[in-house]
Amino acid sequence: MDNPLLDFSGLPRFDAIRPDHVGPAIDALLARAEAAVAAAEQVAPVTWDAFVTPLEDATERLWRAWGQVGHLQAVVNTPELREAYNANLPKVTRFGSALGQNLALFAQYKALGASPECAGYERARRKLVENALRDFRLGGAELDDAAKARFSAVQEELAALSAKFSQNVLDATDAFALYVDDEARLAGLPAVVVAAARAAAGKDGRPGWKLTLQMPCYLPVQAYADDRGLREALYRASGVRASETGPAELDNSAHIDRVLELRAELAALLGFASYAEYSLATKMAQSPREVLDFLRDLAGRALPFARRDRAELEAFARDELGLDALQPWDLGYA
């Protein structure tokens, strides 16, 4: 219990988690999960209590702890936590890939699904067994050895790219600063936002006020700042974070291209025509066409009301705010 990531007695103890907790906790939970997998492979006869419950308990604890680490990595963004996350990401990804391709577990779930016990399950339990069988197929369990290896490599690279993408956005967000020397330009902003901007500038050893792309600053500027130039500056800066307009080391353009390539390869390995079809295998919609038709139908129904709302907003902005052409950075303010 000294390691909060190993405490499952209640809600996550986010305030107590430190970077040095991550490695030991993940290693311990991986060991338990791997032991549970090995034991589950040997269960006979296969029953819910003897097979599903211990396997699900062990793996769920790993995913719960890793989810806490991932959440903190996304919102705290310290170098130490990022290092701990990146160091453990490959191990967790490899375990997940191996779990999804484990033929022994796949066979156990098949046996459970065909058993008289399963026929008597309530609907939720039967659905869980069906989903497990589906997920083994989507995890590459039915691929040959060479395709399995490639499938796992693709998943690991995608996980790393996803982490790098998010970290670049975080770094680009943190890197932006707009220093304001004239307090009159902050008119309209809540006093607490102005005070925070003053403190942020002081922390940097600068006079005046520091505006950032962090949501506690960005959103109030978009909604309340009378200075249209401030709204536009932050809006444009937010829209091009981690792009080709900024530092090369934070540019996500190549990462996006690579993710699209790998997703297409992943889908093809499993026999899908596109990644969209692969993604829909676990969703309610039956095909990409069905999704597009739904969205187009929804857009057609909503568009007249959206146009009416836009016209009302433009009239208000023109008559009450003196804004002849309503721009994206004016919407929240208007």
mmCIF file of C-alpha atoms in Angstrom:
data_model
loop_
_atom_site.group_PDB
_atom_site.id
_atom_site.type_symbol
_atom_site.label_atom_id
_atom_site.label_comp_id
_atom_site.label_asym_id
_atom_site.label_seq_id
_atom_site.Cartn_x
_atom_site.Cartn_y
_atom_site.Cartn_z
ATOM 1 C CA MET A 1 0.000 0.000 0.000
ATOM 2 C CA ASP A 2 3.032 2.306 0.032
ATOM 3 C CA ASN A 3 2.612 2.445 -3.739
ATOM 4 C CA PRO A 4 -0.712 4.163 -4.541
ATOM 5 C CA LEU A 5 -0.866 2.457 -7.950
ATOM 6 C CA LEU A 6 -1.174 -0.859 -6.117
ATOM 7 C CA ASP A 7 -4.000 0.359 -3.878
ATOM 8 C CA PHE A 8 -7.357 -0.774 -5.266
ATOM 9 C CA SER A 9 -9.362 -0.226 -2.089
ATOM 10 C CA GLY A 10 -11.114 2.881 -3.387
ATOM 11 C CA LEU A 11 -10.815 5.704 -5.870
ATOM 12 C CA PRO A 12 -7.423 6.421 -7.475
ATOM 13 C CA ARG A 13 -5.060 8.375 -5.221
ATOM 14 C CA PHE A 14 -3.865 10.743 -7.904
ATOM 15 C CA ASP A 15 -2.361 13.207 -5.436
ATOM 16 C CA ALA A 16 -0.081 10.501 -4.013
ATOM 17 C CA ILE A 17 1.254 9.052 -7.271
ATOM 18 C CA ARG A 18 4.883 9.883 -8.044
ATOM 19 C CA PRO A 19 7.004 8.993 -11.088
ATOM 20 C CA ASP A 20 9.065 6.511 -9.074
ATOM 21 C CA HIS A 21 5.884 4.562 -8.274
ATOM 22 C CA VAL A 22 5.223 3.769 -11.936
ATOM 23 C CA GLY A 23 7.915 1.220 -12.807
ATOM 24 C CA PRO A 24 7.626 -0.935 -9.665
ATOM 25 C CA ALA A 25 3.820 -0.954 -9.818
ATOM 26 C CA ILE A 26 3.623 -1.830 -13.503
ATOM 27 C CA ASP A 27 6.255 -4.551 -13.122
ATOM 28 C CA ALA A 28 4.367 -6.065 -10.182
ATOM 29 C CA LEU A 29 1.004 -5.900 -11.946
ATOM 30 C CA LEU A 30 2.451 -7.312 -15.163
ATOM 31 C CA ALA A 31 3.900 -10.229 -13.214
ATOM 32 C CA ARG A 32 0.523 -10.903 -11.584
ATOM 33 C CA ALA A 33 -1.292 -10.620 -14.895
ATOM 34 C CA GLU A 34 1.161 -12.945 -16.628
ATOM 35 C CA ALA A 35 0.790 -15.459 -13.797
ATOM 36 C CA ALA A 36 -2.991 -15.231 -14.091
ATOM 37 C CA VAL A 37 -2.747 -15.819 -17.846
ATOM 38 C CA ALA A 38 -0.547 -18.890 -17.315
ATOM 39 C CA ALA A 39 -2.981 -20.282 -14.750
ATOM 40 C CA ALA A 40 -6.013 -19.536 -16.932
ATOM 41 C CA GLU A 41 -4.471 -21.473 -19.812
ATOM 42 C CA GLN A 42 -4.542 -24.629 -17.660
ATOM 43 C CA VAL A 43 -8.021 -24.358 -16.132
ATOM 44 C CA ALA A 44 -10.160 -27.426 -16.698
ATOM 45 C CA PRO A 45 -13.059 -27.563 -16.887
ATOM 46 C CA VAL A 46 -13.506 -23.981 -17.997
ATOM 47 C CA THR A 47 -16.005 -22.122 -15.815
ATOM 48 C CA TRP A 48 -16.725 -18.494 -15.138
ATOM 49 C CA ASP A 49 -15.463 -18.564 -11.563
ATOM 50 C CA ALA A 50 -12.353 -20.609 -12.258
ATOM 51 C CA PHE A 51 -11.358 -18.986 -15.545
ATOM 52 C CA VAL A 52 -12.912 -15.600 -16.272
ATOM 53 C CA THR A 53 -12.966 -14.057 -12.802
ATOM 54 C CA PRO A 54 -9.276 -14.444 -11.846
ATOM 55 C CA LEU A 55 -8.104 -13.542 -15.351
ATOM 56 C CA GLU A 56 -10.275 -10.442 -15.526
ATOM 57 C CA ASP A 57 -9.317 -9.351 -12.007
ATOM 58 C CA ALA A 58 -5.587 -9.521 -12.712
ATOM 59 C CA THR A 59 -5.688 -7.783 -16.082
ATOM 60 C CA GLU A 60 -8.218 -5.167 -14.972
ATOM 61 C CA ARG A 61 -5.879 -4.066 -12.182
ATOM 62 C CA LEU A 62 -3.063 -3.602 -14.656
ATOM 63 C CA TRP A 63 -5.231 -1.556 -17.006
ATOM 64 C CA ARG A 64 -6.644 0.493 -14.142
ATOM 65 C CA ALA A 65 -3.186 1.399 -12.829
ATOM 66 C CA TRP A 66 -1.891 2.125 -16.314
ATOM 67 C CA GLY A 67 -4.920 4.305 -16.985
ATOM 68 C CA GLN A 68 -4.022 6.404 -13.955
ATOM 69 C CA VAL A 69 -0.470 6.802 -15.210
ATOM 70 C CA GLY A 70 -1.695 7.744 -18.669
ATOM 71 C CA HIS A 71 -4.101 10.306 -17.273
ATOM 72 C CA LEU A 72 -1.450 11.967 -15.140
ATOM 73 C CA GLN A 73 1.035 11.945 -18.002
ATOM 74 C CA ALA A 74 -1.513 13.866 -20.045
ATOM 75 C CA VAL A 75 -2.432 16.495 -17.459
ATOM 76 C CA VAL A 76 0.605 16.936 -15.174
ATOM 77 C CA ASN A 77 3.240 16.684 -17.913
ATOM 78 C CA THR A 78 6.436 16.671 -15.855
ATOM 79 C CA PRO A 79 9.651 15.382 -17.443
ATOM 80 C CA GLU A 80 9.976 12.711 -14.754
ATOM 81 C CA LEU A 81 6.448 11.388 -15.233
ATOM 82 C CA ARG A 82 6.804 11.434 -18.993
ATOM 83 C CA GLU A 83 10.022 9.450 -18.750
ATOM 84 C CA ALA A 84 8.341 6.872 -16.506
ATOM 85 C CA TYR A 85 5.374 6.607 -18.868
ATOM 86 C CA ASN A 86 7.498 6.199 -21.985
ATOM 87 C CA ALA A 87 9.726 3.621 -20.278
ATOM 88 C CA ASN A 88 6.775 1.419 -19.375
ATOM 89 C CA LEU A 89 4.611 1.941 -22.453
ATOM 90 C CA PRO A 90 6.362 -0.746 -24.568
ATOM 91 C CA LYS A 91 6.006 -3.359 -21.815
ATOM 92 C CA VAL A 92 2.310 -2.720 -21.385
ATOM 93 C CA THR A 93 1.711 -2.622 -25.137
ATOM 94 C CA ARG A 94 3.559 -5.905 -25.670
ATOM 95 C CA PHE A 95 1.550 -7.573 -22.923
ATOM 96 C CA GLY A 96 -1.700 -6.360 -24.474
ATOM 97 C CA SER A 97 -0.660 -7.642 -27.897
ATOM 98 C CA ALA A 98 0.381 -11.018 -26.510
ATOM 99 C CA LEU A 99 -2.864 -11.296 -24.570
ATOM 100 C CA GLY A 100 -4.924 -10.639 -27.684
ATOM 101 C CA GLN A 101 -3.026 -13.310 -29.630
ATOM 102 C CA ASN A 102 -2.938 -16.006 -26.944
ATOM 103 C CA LEU A 103 -4.303 -19.108 -28.659
ATOM 104 C CA ALA A 104 -4.619 -21.040 -25.410
ATOM 105 C CA LEU A 105 -6.870 -18.378 -23.900
ATOM 106 C CA PHE A 106 -8.755 -18.127 -27.181
ATOM 107 C CA ALA A 107 -9.422 -21.858 -27.015
ATOM 108 C CA GLN A 108 -10.541 -21.575 -23.393
ATOM 109 C CA TYR A 109 -13.052 -18.871 -24.255
ATOM 110 C CA LYS A 110 -14.296 -20.975 -27.171
ATOM 111 C CA ALA A 111 -14.786 -23.902 -24.798
ATOM 112 C CA LEU A 112 -16.619 -21.689 -22.332
ATOM 113 C CA GLY A 113 -18.820 -20.268 -25.087
ATOM 114 C CA ALA A 114 -19.797 -23.768 -26.193
ATOM 115 C CA SER A 115 -20.436 -25.064 -22.680
ATOM 116 C CA PRO A 116 -23.865 -25.738 -21.121
ATOM 117 C CA GLU A 117 -22.923 -23.300 -18.363
ATOM 118 C CA CYS A 118 -22.628 -20.439 -20.871
ATOM 119 C CA ALA A 119 -26.027 -21.262 -22.347
ATOM 120 C CA GLY A 120 -27.525 -20.530 -18.942
ATOM 121 C CA TYR A 121 -25.732 -17.217 -18.404
ATOM 122 C CA GLU A 122 -27.627 -13.996 -18.199
ATOM 123 C CA ARG A 123 -27.348 -11.835 -21.314
ATOM 124 C CA ALA A 124 -24.531 -9.632 -19.977
ATOM 125 C CA ARG A 125 -22.250 -12.604 -19.307
ATOM 126 C CA ARG A 126 -22.940 -14.166 -22.671
ATOM 127 C CA LYS A 127 -22.123 -10.838 -24.299
ATOM 128 C CA LEU A 128 -18.827 -10.663 -22.444
ATOM 129 C CA VAL A 129 -17.844 -14.093 -23.771
ATOM 130 C CA GLU A 130 -18.882 -13.089 -27.302
ATOM 131 C CA ASN A 131 -16.869 -9.891 -27.047
ATOM 132 C CA ALA A 132 -13.829 -11.769 -25.776
ATOM 133 C CA LEU A 133 -13.930 -14.103 -28.790
ATOM 134 C CA ARG A 134 -14.345 -11.134 -31.109
ATOM 135 C CA ASP A 135 -11.421 -9.302 -29.497
ATOM 136 C CA PHE A 136 -9.120 -12.302 -29.930
ATOM 137 C CA ARG A 137 -9.859 -12.238 -33.646
ATOM 138 C CA LEU A 138 -9.332 -8.467 -33.775
ATOM 139 C CA GLY A 139 -6.119 -8.908 -31.793
ATOM 140 C CA GLY A 140 -4.657 -11.165 -34.450
ATOM 141 C CA ALA A 141 -5.067 -14.518 -32.696
ATOM 142 C CA GLU A 142 -5.951 -16.228 -35.965
ATOM 143 C CA LEU A 143 -2.987 -14.841 -37.936
ATOM 144 C CA ASP A 144 0.048 -16.914 -38.842
ATOM 145 C CA ASP A 145 3.258 -16.408 -36.876
ATOM 146 C CA ALA A 146 4.789 -13.873 -39.271
ATOM 147 C CA ALA A 147 1.619 -11.802 -39.448
ATOM 148 C CA LYS A 148 1.252 -11.956 -35.663
ATOM 149 C CA ALA A 149 4.747 -10.577 -35.208
ATOM 150 C CA ARG A 150 4.080 -7.757 -37.639
ATOM 151 C CA PHE A 151 0.697 -7.037 -36.047
ATOM 152 C CA SER A 152 2.358 -6.682 -32.632
ATOM 153 C CA ALA A 153 5.092 -4.454 -34.030
ATOM 154 C CA VAL A 154 2.495 -2.206 -35.647
ATOM 155 C CA GLN A 155 0.541 -1.937 -32.394
ATOM 156 C CA GLU A 156 3.685 -1.045 -30.458
ATOM 157 C CA GLU A 157 4.672 1.636 -32.962
ATOM 158 C CA LEU A 158 1.140 3.056 -32.946
ATOM 159 C CA ALA A 159 1.191 3.274 -29.144
ATOM 160 C CA ALA A 160 4.514 5.119 -29.237
ATOM 161 C CA LEU A 161 3.284 7.485 -31.952
ATOM 162 C CA SER A 162 0.100 8.228 -30.027
ATOM 163 C CA ALA A 163 2.129 9.092 -26.929
ATOM 164 C CA LYS A 164 4.536 11.260 -28.931
ATOM 165 C CA PHE A 165 1.654 13.045 -30.645
ATOM 166 C CA SER A 166 0.032 13.945 -27.318
ATOM 167 C CA GLN A 167 3.333 14.980 -25.772
ATOM 168 C CA ASN A 168 4.115 17.278 -28.718
ATOM 169 C CA VAL A 169 0.731 18.971 -28.315
ATOM 170 C CA LEU A 170 1.376 19.414 -24.600
ATOM 171 C CA ASP A 171 4.861 20.829 -25.215
ATOM 172 C CA ALA A 172 3.608 23.191 -27.909
ATOM 173 C CA THR A 173 0.842 24.361 -25.578
ATOM 174 C CA ASP A 174 3.316 24.993 -22.782
ATOM 175 C CA ALA A 175 5.770 26.762 -25.089
ATOM 176 C CA PHE A 176 3.379 29.521 -26.114
ATOM 177 C CA ALA A 177 3.279 32.775 -24.183
ATOM 178 C CA LEU A 178 1.877 36.205 -25.038
ATOM 179 C CA TYR A 179 3.090 38.936 -22.693
ATOM 180 C CA VAL A 180 0.868 41.987 -22.337
ATOM 181 C CA ASP A 181 2.217 45.259 -20.923
ATOM 182 C CA ASP A 182 -0.984 47.308 -21.036
ATOM 183 C CA GLU A 183 -3.608 46.190 -18.518
ATOM 184 C CA ALA A 184 -6.291 47.934 -20.556
ATOM 185 C CA ARG A 185 -5.948 45.163 -23.132
ATOM 186 C CA LEU A 186 -7.244 42.729 -20.503
ATOM 187 C CA ALA A 187 -10.582 44.507 -20.177
ATOM 188 C CA GLY A 188 -13.470 42.100 -19.809
ATOM 189 C CA LEU A 189 -11.436 39.277 -18.311
ATOM 190 C CA PRO A 190 -12.431 38.012 -14.855
ATOM 191 C CA ALA A 191 -10.237 39.347 -12.057
ATOM 192 C CA VAL A 192 -9.017 35.863 -11.168
ATOM 193 C CA VAL A 193 -7.722 35.350 -14.726
ATOM 194 C CA VAL A 194 -5.953 38.717 -14.701
ATOM 195 C CA ALA A 195 -4.355 37.900 -11.357
ATOM 196 C CA ALA A 196 -3.181 34.505 -12.607
ATOM 197 C CA ALA A 197 -1.688 36.122 -15.722
ATOM 198 C CA ARG A 198 0.139 38.641 -13.545
ATOM 199 C CA ALA A 199 1.532 35.882 -11.343
ATOM 200 C CA ALA A 200 2.593 33.859 -14.397
ATOM 201 C CA ALA A 201 4.542 36.806 -15.812
ATOM 202 C CA GLY A 202 6.164 37.426 -12.432
ATOM 203 C CA LYS A 203 7.218 33.799 -12.220
ATOM 204 C CA ASP A 204 9.031 34.264 -15.541
ATOM 205 C CA GLY A 205 10.700 37.431 -14.254
ATOM 206 C CA ARG A 206 8.718 39.552 -16.695
ATOM 207 C CA PRO A 207 6.588 42.647 -16.110
ATOM 208 C CA GLY A 208 2.931 42.781 -17.108
ATOM 209 C CA TRP A 209 0.714 39.792 -17.740
ATOM 210 C CA LYS A 210 1.342 36.413 -19.370
ATOM 211 C CA LEU A 211 -1.386 34.824 -21.475
ATOM 212 C CA THR A 212 -1.113 31.147 -22.395
ATOM 213 C CA LEU A 213 -2.976 28.417 -24.275
ATOM 214 C CA GLN A 214 -3.784 26.567 -21.066
ATOM 215 C CA MET A 215 -7.560 26.240 -20.765
ATOM 216 C CA PRO A 216 -7.928 28.348 -17.564
ATOM 217 C CA CYS A 217 -6.489 31.230 -19.593
ATOM 218 C CA TYR A 218 -7.478 30.416 -23.177
ATOM 219 C CA LEU A 219 -11.199 29.867 -22.623
ATOM 220 C CA PRO A 220 -11.788 33.075 -20.596
ATOM 221 C CA VAL A 221 -9.907 35.092 -23.225
ATOM 222 C CA GLN A 222 -12.110 33.684 -25.984
ATOM 223 C CA ALA A 223 -15.288 34.310 -23.981
ATOM 224 C CA TYR A 224 -14.618 37.592 -22.190
ATOM 225 C CA ALA A 225 -11.681 39.577 -23.600
ATOM 226 C CA ASP A 226 -12.879 42.812 -25.193
ATOM 227 C CA ASP A 227 -9.616 43.067 -27.132
ATOM 228 C CA ARG A 228 -10.309 41.319 -30.426
ATOM 229 C CA GLY A 229 -6.607 41.108 -31.220
ATOM 230 C CA LEU A 230 -5.953 39.083 -28.078
ATOM 231 C CA ARG A 231 -8.733 36.681 -28.938
ATOM 232 C CA GLU A 232 -7.403 36.240 -32.471
ATOM 233 C CA ALA A 233 -3.787 35.786 -31.384
ATOM 234 C CA LEU A 234 -4.623 32.995 -28.948
ATOM 235 C CA TYR A 235 -7.130 31.366 -31.301
ATOM 236 C CA ARG A 236 -4.636 31.181 -34.157
ATOM 237 C CA ALA A 237 -1.827 29.974 -31.888
ATOM 238 C CA SER A 238 -4.032 27.221 -30.487
ATOM 239 C CA GLY A 239 -5.063 26.087 -33.950
ATOM 240 C CA VAL A 240 -1.506 25.482 -35.173
ATOM 241 C CA ARG A 241 0.020 23.816 -32.127
ATOM 242 C CA ALA A 242 2.490 21.033 -32.946
ATOM 243 C CA SER A 243 2.258 21.758 -36.674
ATOM 244 C CA GLU A 244 4.682 22.725 -39.432
ATOM 245 C CA THR A 245 4.372 26.372 -38.347
ATOM 246 C CA GLY A 246 6.296 25.745 -35.131
ATOM 247 C CA PRO A 247 9.532 24.077 -34.019
ATOM 248 C CA ALA A 248 10.417 21.062 -36.148
ATOM 249 C CA GLU A 249 10.860 18.818 -33.124
ATOM 250 C CA LEU A 250 7.219 19.388 -32.162
ATOM 251 C CA ASP A 251 5.723 19.027 -35.643
ATOM 252 C CA ASN A 252 3.180 16.180 -35.675
ATOM 253 C CA SER A 253 2.685 16.177 -39.456
ATOM 254 C CA ALA A 254 4.913 13.155 -40.105
ATOM 255 C CA HIS A 255 3.412 11.353 -37.106
ATOM 256 C CA ILE A 256 -0.080 11.758 -38.566
ATOM 257 C CA ASP A 257 1.044 10.353 -41.909
ATOM 258 C CA ARG A 258 2.706 7.389 -40.222
ATOM 259 C CA VAL A 259 -0.321 6.663 -38.028
ATOM 260 C CA LEU A 260 -2.535 6.551 -41.120
ATOM 261 C CA GLU A 261 -0.113 4.165 -42.848
ATOM 262 C CA LEU A 262 0.077 1.851 -39.853
ATOM 263 C CA ARG A 263 -3.674 1.849 -39.268
ATOM 264 C CA ALA A 264 -4.253 0.855 -42.884
ATOM 265 C CA GLU A 265 -1.681 -1.939 -42.528
ATOM 266 C CA LEU A 266 -3.243 -3.135 -39.268
ATOM 267 C CA ALA A 267 -6.673 -3.352 -40.876
ATOM 268 C CA ALA A 268 -5.305 -5.131 -43.933
ATOM 269 C CA LEU A 269 -3.551 -7.735 -41.787
ATOM 270 C CA LEU A 270 -6.942 -8.684 -40.360
ATOM 271 C CA GLY A 271 -8.692 -8.691 -43.716
ATOM 272 C CA PHE A 272 -10.539 -5.374 -43.440
ATOM 273 C CA ALA A 273 -10.810 -3.042 -46.421
ATOM 274 C CA SER A 274 -10.002 0.004 -44.290
ATOM 275 C CA TYR A 275 -9.217 1.069 -40.742
ATOM 276 C CA ALA A 276 -12.744 2.487 -40.549
ATOM 277 C CA GLU A 277 -14.148 -1.024 -41.031
ATOM 278 C CA TYR A 278 -11.766 -2.388 -38.397
ATOM 279 C CA SER A 279 -12.801 0.318 -35.947
ATOM 280 C CA LEU A 280 -16.499 -0.396 -36.492
ATOM 281 C CA ALA A 281 -16.078 -4.084 -35.641
ATOM 282 C CA THR A 282 -16.627 -3.150 -31.972
ATOM 283 C CA LYS A 283 -19.287 -0.506 -32.564
ATOM 284 C CA MET A 284 -23.000 -0.339 -33.260
ATOM 285 C CA ALA A 285 -22.747 0.887 -36.853
ATOM 286 C CA GLN A 286 -22.279 -1.830 -39.454
ATOM 287 C CA SER A 287 -20.238 0.004 -42.098
ATOM 288 C CA PRO A 288 -18.440 3.288 -42.832
ATOM 289 C CA ARG A 289 -21.205 4.085 -45.323
ATOM 290 C CA GLU A 290 -23.807 3.794 -42.561
ATOM 291 C CA VAL A 291 -21.820 6.243 -40.426
ATOM 292 C CA LEU A 292 -21.459 8.748 -43.262
ATOM 293 C CA ASP A 293 -25.131 8.469 -44.171
ATOM 294 C CA PHE A 294 -26.095 9.069 -40.552
ATOM 295 C CA LEU A 295 -23.836 12.122 -40.262
ATOM 296 C CA ARG A 296 -25.067 13.573 -43.540
ATOM 297 C CA ASP A 297 -28.675 13.038 -42.524
ATOM 298 C CA LEU A 298 -27.987 14.651 -39.147
ATOM 299 C CA ALA A 299 -26.252 17.589 -40.817
ATOM 300 C CA GLY A 300 -29.155 18.069 -43.201
ATOM 301 C CA ARG A 301 -31.613 18.172 -40.318
ATOM 302 C CA ALA A 302 -29.484 20.499 -38.173
ATOM 303 C CA LEU A 303 -28.250 22.915 -40.834
ATOM 304 C CA PRO A 304 -31.384 25.109 -41.086
ATOM 305 C CA PHE A 305 -31.391 25.658 -37.322
ATOM 306 C CA ALA A 306 -27.635 26.303 -37.276
ATOM 307 C CA ARG A 307 -28.019 28.897 -40.026
ATOM 308 C CA ARG A 308 -30.810 30.592 -38.117
ATOM 309 C CA ASP A 309 -28.724 30.693 -34.929
ATOM 310 C CA ARG A 310 -25.736 32.021 -36.868
ATOM 311 C CA ALA A 311 -27.828 34.785 -38.423
ATOM 312 C CA GLU A 312 -29.106 35.835 -34.993
ATOM 313 C CA LEU A 313 -25.582 35.861 -33.596
ATOM 314 C CA GLU A 314 -24.257 37.883 -36.535
ATOM 315 C CA ALA A 315 -27.047 40.425 -36.097
ATOM 316 C CA PHE A 316 -26.299 40.755 -32.387
ATOM 317 C CA ALA A 317 -22.561 41.082 -33.037
ATOM 318 C CA ARG A 318 -23.173 43.758 -35.679
ATOM 319 C CA ASP A 319 -25.767 45.772 -33.766
ATOM 320 C CA GLU A 320 -24.465 45.444 -30.198
ATOM 321 C CA LEU A 321 -20.724 44.802 -30.562
ATOM 322 C CA GLY A 322 -19.844 46.595 -33.776
ATOM 323 C CA LEU A 323 -18.492 43.445 -35.436
ATOM 324 C CA ASP A 324 -19.437 43.480 -39.116
ATOM 325 C CA ALA A 325 -17.751 40.164 -39.947
ATOM 326 C CA LEU A 326 -17.999 37.511 -37.258
ATOM 327 C CA GLN A 327 -14.733 35.541 -37.097
ATOM 328 C CA PRO A 328 -14.048 32.244 -35.279
ATOM 329 C CA TRP A 329 -12.339 34.088 -32.425
ATOM 330 C CA ASP A 330 -15.477 36.213 -32.000
ATOM 331 C CA LEU A 331 -17.957 33.396 -31.488
ATOM 332 C CA GLY A 332 -17.404 32.729 -27.803
ATOM 333 C CA TYR A 333 -17.295 36.432 -27.047
ATOM 334 C CA ALA A 334 -20.474 37.225 -28.988
#
